[in-house]
Amino acid sequence: MATLTAVDVSSNGLAAVAALLTVLAGLIFLLYRQKGPVRPAASVAAPPPAANGVKTGSHVEEELPADRVLILYGTQTGTAERFAKSLRFQLEARYGGSGKKFVALDTEGYPAAKHLHHESCVLLLMATYGDGEPTDSAAEFYDWAVETAESGDDPELLKSVTYGVFGLGNRQYEHFCATAPAGAAPADADAQRCRQGRGTAAHDPFLASVLEVRELHTALSTRSCVHVELDLAGSGIAYAPGDHVAIFPRNDDAVVAEAARLLGAEPDSCFTLGAAPGGPVPPFTGPITLREALAAHVDLLGLPSKAALSTLAAFAKDKAQAARLARLAAPEGRDEYHAEVVAPRRSLLEVMREHASAQPSLGAFFASVADTLQPRYYSISSSPRAHPAALSITCVVVDEELPGGRRHRGVASSYLARLRPGDRLPVFVRRSAFRLPADPATPIVMIGPGTGLAPFRGFLQDRQAVLEARSGSGGASTAFGPATLFFGCRQPDQDFIYREELEGWAASGALSVLHTAFSRAGPRKEYVQHHIEAAAEAVWDVLQARSGCLYICGDAKGMCHDVQLALAALAGRALGAGEEAGADWLKRLAAEGRFMRDVW
């Protein structure tokens, strides 16, 4: 028996997920039928321990419990992991008295080929990265699953396994939840941050040195955008323009200090986390100072899960605070949880501040309250042809006012802005399908307002480096196809990032046509889609008559949606049909590998 569910976990889709997990907790019993009545267990304060012989980290022991429900999760940002643990918590609370074991494991460390056919009931919670691609550490599991299915070598692999698939993705992507049955979570956080590796995966990062950090906006701007240059010398990392780099952020000192105060512990106190027999593997072991543990390992500014609230409720000394936390964590409190936590984007730190009588032990806090701080991904804004032993990141520093006057500062962007030359941070590179054409004679159209310019800076650096190499060697000039860029920002004198570089590439021929849209500089707001509409004939000629490639980078929900509508409209007019025909033309372009998006 198998089931498949796909859910939207974008900002608009999160509201329904908690309720859906509650439904799954009820339906899981249908997937795993019992012969006798189920005796609900007493309410528990924290996610239950893993079954004996199985760890909740990335390592799986040989011994398997004879009777268990296995939850396998694959995550990119930690959402699927959080939901998997929340589901395990709800299942244990509801059905723990039946004697069943409920175990949550990431797929990266689970030996599927060896153990999957021995399981009785498996529920897979799988995130999808990007436009239908498997998450980074999902490659091995995904390849194995696809190869096994297509080869037909083991047709009875899942014959005795009852399973369900719960996919998580973002409806802004056309291939929403396309790889839901596969995926994996990043490896142990301690190894992520301490190992000097090759920089090819989350479990094998390279410790890069910071070469440069500079502000890209002018003094007239009220916002900030930083350029960060990283030294890759000695790493062996190979990347191409369009690839992504992942960084492991750290919480700000003030955030760490407040978290330590709320936990009632000294920041410089040293401790070690250990697992009770049959209990969950801690996110790190130690010895480690509380300051370092809070800075590098836990997401203090993310949304607290219902399981986290339930654990806090169990430790709250104030009865009113305990009751409120328990209500928010309960299935019947899902609407209040959304209204008071999800909608206003209230962080774990804020919830702890508002319920200060809840002081969990360090073991409970790190195992059951705080989620692991996940790596953040950025489009690389440089080319290895121009900088063989370095790469750059272009990042808007998130600092915004939330409802009620609360301030939200991005963990990763603020961390990047705090870096100074000589600092070191673990990074790894992820390959992307967002690539320049193999034939440099192919025309390209690039659309990237704001920091959506990042990968196109890498594209243009690459073209410029090829031009200079050919010129310096006295060889024949490179037959480049034309490169058109649509860039937009608010004010030309405030946030026109990399302006001098773009103008220089336009002068050299690396960039053929530069369209700029400034949304706050004139009497009416002007965006990149307006310039696309104005240049419709030229855009159509490049993409249709000359078989060019189209690239979009930036905000998926706003800019990308509006740009695609403009492109569909111009295509529909050129074809003598409507926007629907134009949208179909865009889909054909994507199927041919000539329309690529790098959106968030």
XYZ file of N, CA, C and O in Angstrom, residues 134-145 182-184:
60
model
N 16.470 16.946 -6.879
C 16.659 16.391 -5.539
C 17.564 17.292 -4.710
O 18.365 18.047 -5.247
N 17.418 17.217 -3.405
C 18.277 18.000 -2.528
C 19.710 17.495 -2.624
O 19.963 16.397 -3.112
N 20.661 18.284 -2.140
C 22.082 17.981 -2.318
C 22.460 16.566 -1.927
O 23.023 15.806 -2.706
N 22.175 16.214 -0.674
C 22.611 14.919 -0.188
C 21.656 13.803 -0.575
O 21.792 12.680 -0.116
N 20.678 14.124 -1.445
C 19.721 13.111 -1.881
C 20.214 12.325 -3.087
O 19.588 11.357 -3.479
N 21.297 12.768 -3.690
C 21.712 12.191 -4.969
C 21.853 10.673 -4.920
O 21.336 9.956 -5.779
N 22.551 10.180 -3.905
C 22.788 8.734 -3.836
C 21.486 7.959 -3.651
O 21.236 6.968 -4.337
N 20.652 8.411 -2.723
C 19.378 7.740 -2.475
C 18.485 7.811 -3.707
O 17.864 6.825 -4.119
N 18.415 8.989 -4.311
C 17.565 9.190 -5.477
C 18.031 8.328 -6.652
O 17.227 7.659 -7.311
N 19.339 8.339 -6.917
C 19.867 7.537 -8.022
C 19.593 6.055 -7.801
O 19.249 5.321 -8.735
N 19.772 5.609 -6.544
C 19.510 4.207 -6.240
C 18.047 3.859 -6.465
O 17.721 2.831 -7.080
N 17.138 4.730 -6.004
C 15.708 4.467 -6.142
C 15.301 4.425 -7.608
O 14.574 3.518 -8.044
N 12.679 11.218 -2.974
C 14.094 11.121 -2.652
C 14.576 12.348 -1.927
O 13.939 13.375 -1.921
N 15.739 12.257 -1.313
C 16.312 13.406 -0.632
C 17.063 12.991 0.595
O 17.041 11.842 0.996
N 17.753 13.947 1.226
C 18.489 13.646 2.437
C 18.803 14.913 3.170
O 18.791 15.996 2.605
